């Protein structure tokens, strides 16, 4: 018997807006675009783990903040978790190159 607990899958209240925001995050962290995304964070002095700041500065796309705000709290929480999980999946060599973005300070 496994001691790991599975998180329950929560239903998405607004699939269209949720999908739009999730796609924007996936695109930003895609292998082809992640370096440019990290560079834009660095230029704008955004802290990578501050999702609302990144979103508010338009770094995930111009309409993404509006779509996110349309989501109910539960969906917003799932998006934040997805974003944080995505930033941890960035290749170690890029994380090392952009160490200031990933540093806790």
GROMACS .gro file of N, CA, C and O in nm:
model
  420
    1UNK      N    1   0.084  -0.118   0.000
    1UNK     CA    2   0.000   0.000   0.000
    1UNK      C    3   0.089   0.124   0.000
    1UNK      O    4   0.182   0.136   0.076
    2UNK      N    5   0.058   0.217  -0.084
    2UNK     CA    6   0.135   0.339  -0.097
    2UNK      C    7   0.096   0.439   0.011
    2UNK      O    8  -0.021   0.452   0.047
    3UNK      N    9   0.196   0.510   0.062
    3UNK     CA   10   0.169   0.611   0.163
    3UNK      C   11   0.147   0.748   0.100
    3UNK      O   12   0.117   0.843   0.170
    4UNK      N   13   0.166   0.757  -0.031
    4UNK     CA   14   0.143   0.884  -0.099
    4UNK      C   15  -0.006   0.911  -0.109
    4UNK      O   16  -0.085   0.822  -0.136
    5UNK      N   17  -0.041   1.034  -0.089
    5UNK     CA   18  -0.182   1.071  -0.099
    5UNK      C   19  -0.204   1.141  -0.232
    5UNK      O   20  -0.123   1.221  -0.275
    6UNK      N   21  -0.314   1.109  -0.293
    6UNK     CA   22  -0.350   1.174  -0.418
    6UNK      C   23  -0.439   1.292  -0.388
    6UNK      O   24  -0.527   1.285  -0.305
    7UNK      N   25  -0.412   1.402  -0.460
    7UNK     CA   26  -0.498   1.517  -0.445
    7UNK      C   27  -0.625   1.491  -0.524
    7UNK      O   28  -0.621   1.437  -0.634
    8UNK      N   29  -0.737   1.531  -0.470
    8UNK     CA   30  -0.861   1.512  -0.545
    8UNK      C   31  -0.863   1.603  -0.667
    8UNK      O   32  -0.807   1.713  -0.666
    9UNK      N   33  -0.924   1.555  -0.771
    9UNK     CA   34  -0.939   1.636  -0.891
    9UNK      C   35  -1.061   1.724  -0.873
    9UNK      O   36  -1.173   1.675  -0.853
   10UNK      N   37  -1.039   1.852  -0.876
   10UNK     CA   38  -1.148   1.947  -0.857
   10UNK      C   39  -1.208   1.983  -0.993
   10UNK      O   40  -1.134   2.004  -1.089
   11UNK      N   41  -1.338   1.994  -1.001
   11UNK     CA   42  -1.398   2.031  -1.129
   11UNK      C   43  -1.366   2.177  -1.162
   11UNK      O   44  -1.356   2.262  -1.074
   12UNK      N   45  -1.351   2.203  -1.290
   12UNK     CA   46  -1.322   2.339  -1.339
   12UNK      C   47  -1.456   2.409  -1.362
   12UNK      O   48  -1.540   2.359  -1.435
   13UNK      N   49  -1.474   2.525  -1.301
   13UNK     CA   50  -1.600   2.598  -1.312
   13UNK      C   51  -1.612   2.671  -1.446
   13UNK      O   52  -1.719   2.680  -1.502
   14UNK      N   53  -1.502   2.724  -1.498
   14UNK     CA   54  -1.503   2.798  -1.625
   14UNK      C   55  -1.396   2.740  -1.717
   14UNK      O   56  -1.284   2.792  -1.724
   15UNK      N   57  -1.428   2.631  -1.786
   15UNK     CA   58  -1.327   2.562  -1.867
   15UNK      C   59  -1.264   2.649  -1.976
   15UNK      O   60  -1.146   2.635  -2.005
   16UNK      N   61  -1.340   2.740  -2.034
   16UNK     CA   62  -1.287   2.823  -2.143
   16UNK      C   63  -1.178   2.917  -2.091
   16UNK      O   64  -1.069   2.923  -2.145
   17UNK      N   65  -1.207   2.993  -1.986
   17UNK     CA   66  -1.108   3.086  -1.930
   17UNK      C   67  -0.991   3.009  -1.869
   17UNK      O   68  -0.875   3.048  -1.885
   18UNK      N   69  -1.021   2.899  -1.801
   18UNK     CA   70  -0.916   2.817  -1.741
   18UNK      C   71  -0.821   2.767  -1.849
   18UNK      O   72  -0.699   2.774  -1.835
   19UNK      N   73  -0.877   2.718  -1.958
   19UNK     CA   74  -0.796   2.667  -2.069
   19UNK      C   75  -0.709   2.775  -2.131
   19UNK      O   76  -0.594   2.751  -2.167
   20UNK      N   77  -0.764   2.896  -2.144
   20UNK     CA   78  -0.688   3.007  -2.202
   20UNK      C   79  -0.567   3.042  -2.115
   20UNK      O   80  -0.457   3.062  -2.166
   21UNK      N   81  -0.587   3.049  -1.986
   21UNK     CA   82  -0.478   3.083  -1.894
   21UNK      C   83  -0.375   2.970  -1.890
   21UNK      O   84  -0.254   2.994  -1.895
   22UNK      N   85  -0.423   2.847  -1.883
   22UNK     CA   86  -0.333   2.732  -1.879
   22UNK      C   87  -0.249   2.724  -2.006
   22UNK      O   88  -0.128   2.699  -2.001
   23UNK      N   89  -0.311   2.751  -2.120
   23UNK     CA   90  -0.238   2.750  -2.248
   23UNK      C   91  -0.132   2.860  -2.250
   23UNK      O   92  -0.020   2.837  -2.299
   24UNK      N   93  -0.163   2.976  -2.196
   24UNK     CA   94  -0.064   3.085  -2.191
   24UNK      C   95   0.057   3.045  -2.107
   24UNK      O   96   0.172   3.073  -2.143
   25UNK      N   97   0.032   2.977  -1.996
   25UNK     CA   98   0.142   2.930  -1.910
   25UNK      C   99   0.223   2.823  -1.982
   25UNK      O  100   0.346   2.828  -1.985
   26UNK      N  101   0.154   2.726  -2.043
   26UNK     CA  102   0.223   2.619  -2.116
   26UNK      C  103   0.309   2.676  -2.228
   26UNK      O  104   0.423   2.632  -2.248
   27UNK      N  105   0.257   2.774  -2.298
   27UNK     CA  106   0.332   2.837  -2.408
   27UNK      C  107   0.456   2.908  -2.355
   27UNK      O  108   0.564   2.894  -2.411
   28UNK      N  109   0.440   2.982  -2.247
   28UNK     CA  110   0.554   3.056  -2.190
   28UNK      C  111   0.665   2.963  -2.142
   28UNK      O  112   0.782   2.997  -2.151
   29UNK      N  113   0.628   2.846  -2.091
   29UNK     CA  114   0.727   2.751  -2.040
   29UNK      C  115   0.764   2.643  -2.142
   29UNK      O  116   0.836   2.550  -2.108
   30UNK      N  117   0.717   2.657  -2.266
   30UNK     CA  118   0.752   2.559  -2.369
   30UNK      C  119   0.901   2.570  -2.401
   30UNK      O  120   0.963   2.675  -2.383
   31UNK      N  121   0.958   2.463  -2.450
   31UNK     CA  122   1.103   2.458  -2.478
   31UNK      C  123   1.145   2.569  -2.573
   31UNK      O  124   1.255   2.625  -2.560
   32UNK      N  125   1.059   2.604  -2.667
   32UNK     CA  126   1.094   2.708  -2.765
   32UNK      C  127   1.089   2.849  -2.708
   32UNK      O  128   1.157   2.939  -2.757
   33UNK      N  129   1.010   2.872  -2.605
   33UNK     CA  130   0.986   3.009  -2.558
   33UNK      C  131   1.035   3.038  -2.417
   33UNK      O  132   1.035   3.153  -2.375
   34UNK      N  133   1.076   2.936  -2.343
   34UNK     CA  134   1.107   2.957  -2.202
   34UNK      C  135   1.223   3.054  -2.181
   34UNK      O  136   1.218   3.139  -2.091
   35UNK      N  137   1.326   3.048  -2.264
   35UNK     CA  138   1.439   3.140  -2.249
   35UNK      C  139   1.393   3.286  -2.265
   35UNK      O  140   1.425   3.372  -2.184
   36UNK      N  141   1.314   3.313  -2.367
   36UNK     CA  142   1.262   3.448  -2.388
   36UNK      C  143   1.172   3.492  -2.273
   36UNK      O  144   1.175   3.609  -2.233
   37UNK      N  145   1.093   3.400  -2.220
   37UNK     CA  146   1.006   3.431  -2.108
   37UNK      C  147   1.090   3.468  -1.985
   37UNK      O  148   1.063   3.569  -1.919
   38UNK      N  149   1.192   3.391  -1.957
   38UNK     CA  150   1.279   3.420  -1.843
   38UNK      C  151   1.352   3.552  -1.862
   38UNK      O  152   1.367   3.630  -1.767
   39UNK      N  153   1.394   3.581  -1.985
   39UNK     CA  154   1.458   3.709  -2.013
   39UNK      C  155   1.362   3.825  -1.990
   39UNK      O  156   1.400   3.929  -1.936
   40UNK      N  157   1.236   3.807  -2.030
   40UNK     CA  158   1.138   3.914  -2.010
   40UNK      C  159   1.112   3.936  -1.860
   40UNK      O  160   1.095   4.050  -1.816
   41UNK      N  161   1.111   3.828  -1.783
   41UNK     CA  162   1.096   3.842  -1.637
   41UNK      C  163   1.213   3.921  -1.579
   41UNK      O  164   1.195   4.009  -1.494
   42UNK      N  165   1.332   3.889  -1.627
   42UNK     CA  166   1.453   3.955  -1.578
   42UNK      C  167   1.450   4.105  -1.614
   42UNK      O  168   1.480   4.189  -1.529
   43UNK      N  169   1.415   4.136  -1.738
   43UNK     CA  170   1.410   4.276  -1.782
   43UNK      C  171   1.309   4.357  -1.701
   43UNK      O  172   1.332   4.473  -1.670
   44UNK      N  173   1.195   4.297  -1.671
   44UNK     CA  174   1.089   4.367  -1.598
   44UNK      C  175   1.105   4.358  -1.447
   44UNK      O  176   1.021   4.407  -1.372
   45UNK      N  177   1.212   4.291  -1.405
   45UNK     CA  178   1.241   4.272  -1.262
   45UNK      C  179   1.123   4.207  -1.188
   45UNK      O  180   1.086   4.249  -1.077
   46UNK      N  181   1.067   4.109  -1.252
   46UNK     CA  182   0.956   4.034  -1.191
   46UNK      C  183   1.013   3.913  -1.120
   46UNK      O  184   1.108   3.851  -1.167
   47UNK      N  185   0.956   3.882  -1.008
   47UNK     CA  186   0.999   3.762  -0.933
   47UNK      C  187   0.916   3.645  -0.984
   47UNK      O  188   0.794   3.649  -0.984
   48UNK      N  189   0.984   3.542  -1.028
   48UNK     CA  190   0.918   3.431  -1.097
   48UNK      C  191   0.811   3.362  -1.013
   48UNK      O  192   0.711   3.317  -1.065
   49UNK      N  193   0.828   3.358  -0.884
   49UNK     CA  194   0.731   3.290  -0.798
   49UNK      C  195   0.613   3.378  -0.759
   49UNK      O  196   0.521   3.332  -0.691
   50UNK      N  197   0.614   3.503  -0.801
   50UNK     CA  198   0.503   3.596  -0.772
   50UNK      C  199   0.408   3.596  -0.891
   50UNK      O  200   0.411   3.684  -0.976
   51UNK      N  201   0.322   3.496  -0.896
   51UNK     CA  202   0.235   3.476  -1.012
   51UNK      C  203   0.152   3.599  -1.047
   51UNK      O  204   0.145   3.640  -1.162
   52UNK      N  205   0.088   3.659  -0.949
   52UNK     CA  206   0.003   3.775  -0.976
   52UNK      C  207   0.083   3.892  -1.032
   52UNK      O  208   0.034   3.966  -1.116
   53UNK      N  209   0.206   3.909  -0.988
   53UNK     CA  210   0.292   4.015  -1.041
   53UNK      C  211   0.328   3.987  -1.187
   53UNK      O  212   0.319   4.076  -1.271
   54UNK      N  213   0.366   3.864  -1.216
   54UNK     CA  214   0.398   3.824  -1.353
   54UNK      C  215   0.277   3.845  -1.442
   54UNK      O  216   0.285   3.901  -1.551
   55UNK      N  217   0.163   3.805  -1.393
   55UNK     CA  218   0.038   3.819  -1.466
   55UNK      C  219   0.003   3.967  -1.488
   55UNK      O  220  -0.030   4.008  -1.600
   56UNK      N  221   0.015   4.045  -1.383
   56UNK     CA  222  -0.018   4.187  -1.390
   56UNK      C  223   0.070   4.267  -1.483
   56UNK      O  224   0.027   4.367  -1.540
   57UNK      N  225   0.193   4.223  -1.501
   57UNK     CA  226   0.285   4.292  -1.592
   57UNK      C  227   0.267   4.247  -1.737
   57UNK      O  228   0.339   4.292  -1.825
   58UNK      N  229   0.171   4.160  -1.760
   58UNK     CA  230   0.141   4.116  -1.896
   58UNK      C  231   0.242   4.019  -1.955
   58UNK      O  232   0.246   4.000  -2.076
   59UNK      N  233   0.323   3.955  -1.870
   59UNK     CA  234   0.429   3.868  -1.920
   59UNK      C  235   0.379   3.732  -1.966
   59UNK      O  236   0.453   3.658  -2.030
   60UNK      N  237   0.254   3.701  -1.937
   60UNK     CA  238   0.194   3.577  -1.987
   60UNK      C  239   0.098   3.604  -2.102
   60UNK      O  240   0.025   3.516  -2.144
   61UNK      N  241   0.099   3.726  -2.151
   61UNK     CA  242   0.012   3.765  -2.261
   61UNK      C  243  -0.084   3.874  -2.216
   61UNK      O  244  -0.121   3.880  -2.098
   62UNK      N  245  -0.126   3.957  -2.310
   62UNK     CA  246  -0.209   4.073  -2.274
   62UNK      C  247  -0.348   4.039  -2.221
   62UNK      O  248  -0.401   4.111  -2.138
   63UNK      N  249  -0.410   3.932  -2.266
   63UNK     CA  250  -0.545   3.898  -2.222
   63UNK      C  251  -0.547   3.801  -2.104
   63UNK      O  252  -0.652   3.777  -2.046
   64UNK      N  253  -0.434   3.747  -2.068
   64UNK     CA  254  -0.431   3.642  -1.967
   64UNK      C  255  -0.478   3.691  -1.830
   64UNK      O  256  -0.552   3.620  -1.762
   65UNK      N  257  -0.442   3.811  -1.792
   65UNK     CA  258  -0.485   3.864  -1.661
   65UNK      C  259  -0.636   3.875  -1.655
   65UNK      O  260  -0.698   3.840  -1.553
   66UNK      N  261  -0.698   3.921  -1.760
   66UNK     CA  262  -0.844   3.933  -1.764
   66UNK      C  263  -0.912   3.798  -1.755
   66UNK      O  264  -1.012   3.782  -1.684
   67UNK      N  265  -0.858   3.701  -1.827
   67UNK     CA  266  -0.913   3.565  -1.822
   67UNK      C  267  -0.899   3.508  -1.681
   67UNK      O  268  -0.991   3.445  -1.629
   68UNK      N  269  -0.784   3.531  -1.619
   68UNK     CA  270  -0.759   3.481  -1.484
   68UNK      C  271  -0.858   3.541  -1.384
   68UNK      O  272  -0.912   3.472  -1.299
   69UNK      N  273  -0.883   3.670  -1.396
   69UNK     CA  274  -0.974   3.738  -1.303
   69UNK      C  275  -1.117   3.688  -1.316
   69UNK      O  276  -1.195   3.697  -1.221
   70UNK      N  277  -1.153   3.635  -1.434
   70UNK     CA  278  -1.287   3.579  -1.455
   70UNK      C  279  -1.307   3.449  -1.379
   70UNK      O  280  -1.420   3.408  -1.354
   71UNK      N  281  -1.197   3.383  -1.345
   71UNK     CA  282  -1.206   3.251  -1.281
   71UNK      C  283  -1.248   3.262  -1.135
   71UNK      O  284  -1.208   3.355  -1.065
   72UNK      N  285  -1.328   3.166  -1.089
   72UNK     CA  286  -1.359   3.162  -0.945
   72UNK      C  287  -1.234   3.123  -0.865
   72UNK      O  288  -1.136   3.075  -0.922
   73UNK      N  289  -1.239   3.140  -0.735
   73UNK     CA  290  -1.123   3.117  -0.649
   73UNK      C  291  -1.062   2.979  -0.665
   73UNK      O  292  -0.940   2.964  -0.670
   74UNK      N  293  -1.144   2.876  -0.674
   74UNK     CA  294  -1.091   2.740  -0.687
   74UNK      C  295  -1.010   2.721  -0.814
   74UNK      O  296  -0.904   2.660  -0.814
   75UNK      N  297  -1.062   2.775  -0.924
   75UNK     CA  298  -0.990   2.766  -1.051
   75UNK      C  299  -0.862   2.848  -1.047
   75UNK      O  300  -0.758   2.807  -1.099
   76UNK      N  301  -0.867   2.965  -0.984
   76UNK     CA  302  -0.746   3.048  -0.971
   76UNK      C  303  -0.639   2.973  -0.892
   76UNK      O  304  -0.522   2.977  -0.928
   77UNK      N  305  -0.680   2.905  -0.786
   77UNK     CA  306  -0.585   2.828  -0.707
   77UNK      C  307  -0.519   2.719  -0.789
   77UNK      O  308  -0.398   2.696  -0.779
   78UNK      N  309  -0.597   2.650  -0.871
   78UNK     CA  310  -0.541   2.545  -0.955
   78UNK      C  311  -0.445   2.602  -1.059
   78UNK      O  312  -0.341   2.542  -1.088
   79UNK      N  313  -0.477   2.719  -1.111
   79UNK     CA  314  -0.387   2.784  -1.209
   79UNK      C  315  -0.256   2.823  -1.141
   79UNK      O  316  -0.148   2.803  -1.196
   80UNK      N  317  -0.263   2.880  -1.022
   80UNK     CA  318  -0.140   2.917  -0.949
   80UNK      C  319  -0.053   2.794  -0.925
   80UNK      O  320   0.069   2.798  -0.944
   81UNK      N  321  -0.115   2.685  -0.884
   81UNK     CA  322  -0.041   2.560  -0.862
   81UNK      C  323   0.023   2.511  -0.992
   81UNK      O  324   0.137   2.465  -0.992
   82UNK      N  325  -0.050   2.519  -1.101
   82UNK     CA  326   0.002   2.476  -1.230
   82UNK      C  327   0.122   2.563  -1.271
   82UNK      O  328   0.224   2.513  -1.318
   83UNK      N  329   0.110   2.695  -1.250
   83UNK     CA  330   0.219   2.787  -1.281
   83UNK      C  331   0.344   2.754  -1.198
   83UNK      O  332   0.454   2.743  -1.252
   84UNK      N  333   0.326   2.735  -1.068
   84UNK     CA  334   0.439   2.705  -0.981
   84UNK      C  335   0.503   2.570  -1.016
   84UNK      O  336   0.626   2.557  -1.013
   85UNK      N  337   0.423   2.473  -1.052
   85UNK     CA  338   0.477   2.344  -1.095
   85UNK      C  339   0.554   2.359  -1.226
   85UNK      O  340   0.660   2.298  -1.245
   86UNK      N  341   0.504   2.444  -1.316
   86UNK     CA  342   0.569   2.465  -1.446
   86UNK      C  343   0.705   2.532  -1.429
   86UNK      O  344   0.802   2.494  -1.496
   87UNK      N  345   0.717   2.628  -1.341
   87UNK     CA  346   0.845   2.696  -1.325
   87UNK      C  347   0.950   2.605  -1.264
   87UNK      O  348   1.070   2.624  -1.286
   88UNK      N  349   0.906   2.505  -1.189
   88UNK     CA  350   1.002   2.411  -1.131
   88UNK      C  351   1.050   2.307  -1.232
   88UNK      O  352   1.150   2.240  -1.208
   89UNK      N  353   0.983   2.295  -1.344
   89UNK     CA  354   1.021   2.198  -1.448
   89UNK      C  355   1.119   2.255  -1.549
   89UNK      O  356   1.160   2.185  -1.640
   90UNK      N  357   1.157   2.382  -1.535
   90UNK     CA  358   1.253   2.443  -1.627
   90UNK      C  359   1.386   2.370  -1.614
   90UNK      O  360   1.427   2.333  -1.504
   91UNK      N  361   1.452   2.351  -1.728
   91UNK     CA  362   1.579   2.277  -1.731
   91UNK      C  363   1.679   2.336  -1.633
   91UNK      O  364   1.690   2.459  -1.620
   92UNK      N  365   1.754   2.251  -1.563
   92UNK     CA  366   1.850   2.299  -1.463
   92UNK      C  367   1.952   2.400  -1.517
   92UNK      O  368   1.987   2.494  -1.447
   93UNK      N  369   1.996   2.383  -1.641
   93UNK     CA  370   2.094   2.478  -1.695
   93UNK      C  371   2.033   2.617  -1.713
   93UNK      O  372   2.101   2.718  -1.690
   94UNK      N  373   1.906   2.625  -1.749
   94UNK     CA  374   1.840   2.756  -1.758
   94UNK      C  375   1.816   2.814  -1.619
   94UNK      O  376   1.830   2.934  -1.597
   95UNK      N  377   1.778   2.729  -1.526
   95UNK     CA  378   1.757   2.776  -1.389
   95UNK      C  379   1.887   2.832  -1.332
   95UNK      O  380   1.886   2.932  -1.259
   96UNK      N  381   1.998   2.767  -1.366
   96UNK     CA  382   2.127   2.815  -1.319
   96UNK      C  383   2.162   2.948  -1.385
   96UNK      O  384   2.212   3.040  -1.321
   97UNK      N  385   2.135   2.960  -1.515
   97UNK     CA  386   2.163   3.084  -1.587
   97UNK      C  387   2.080   3.200  -1.532
   97UNK      O  388   2.127   3.313  -1.524
   98UNK      N  389   1.957   3.173  -1.495
   98UNK     CA  390   1.867   3.276  -1.443
   98UNK      C  391   1.848   3.259  -1.293
   98UNK      O  392   1.738   3.270  -1.240
   99UNK      N  393   1.958   3.235  -1.225
   99UNK     CA  394   1.952   3.203  -1.082
   99UNK      C  395   1.887   3.313  -1.000
   99UNK      O  396   1.822   3.287  -0.900
  100UNK      N  397   1.900   3.439  -1.041
  100UNK     CA  398   1.839   3.548  -0.963
  100UNK      C  399   1.687   3.539  -0.964
  100UNK      O  400   1.623   3.578  -0.867
  101UNK      N  401   1.632   3.492  -1.075
  101UNK     CA  402   1.486   3.476  -1.081
  101UNK      C  403   1.438   3.370  -0.982
  101UNK      O  404   1.330   3.383  -0.924
  102UNK      N  405   1.519   3.266  -0.966
  102UNK     CA  406   1.480   3.154  -0.883
  102UNK      C  407   1.525   3.168  -0.737
  102UNK      O  408   1.480   3.092  -0.653
  103UNK      N  409   1.610   3.265  -0.709
  103UNK     CA  410   1.660   3.281  -0.573
  103UNK      C  411   1.551   3.334  -0.481
  103UNK      O  412   1.466   3.414  -0.521
  104UNK      N  413   1.552   3.286  -0.360
  104UNK     CA  414   1.461   3.340  -0.257
  104UNK      C  415   1.534   3.455  -0.190
  104UNK      O  416   1.643   3.439  -0.138
  105UNK      N  417   1.476   3.570  -0.193
  105UNK     CA  418   1.535   3.686  -0.126
  105UNK      C  419   1.429   3.779  -0.076
  105UNK      O  420   1.316   3.769  -0.104
   0.00000   0.00000   0.00000
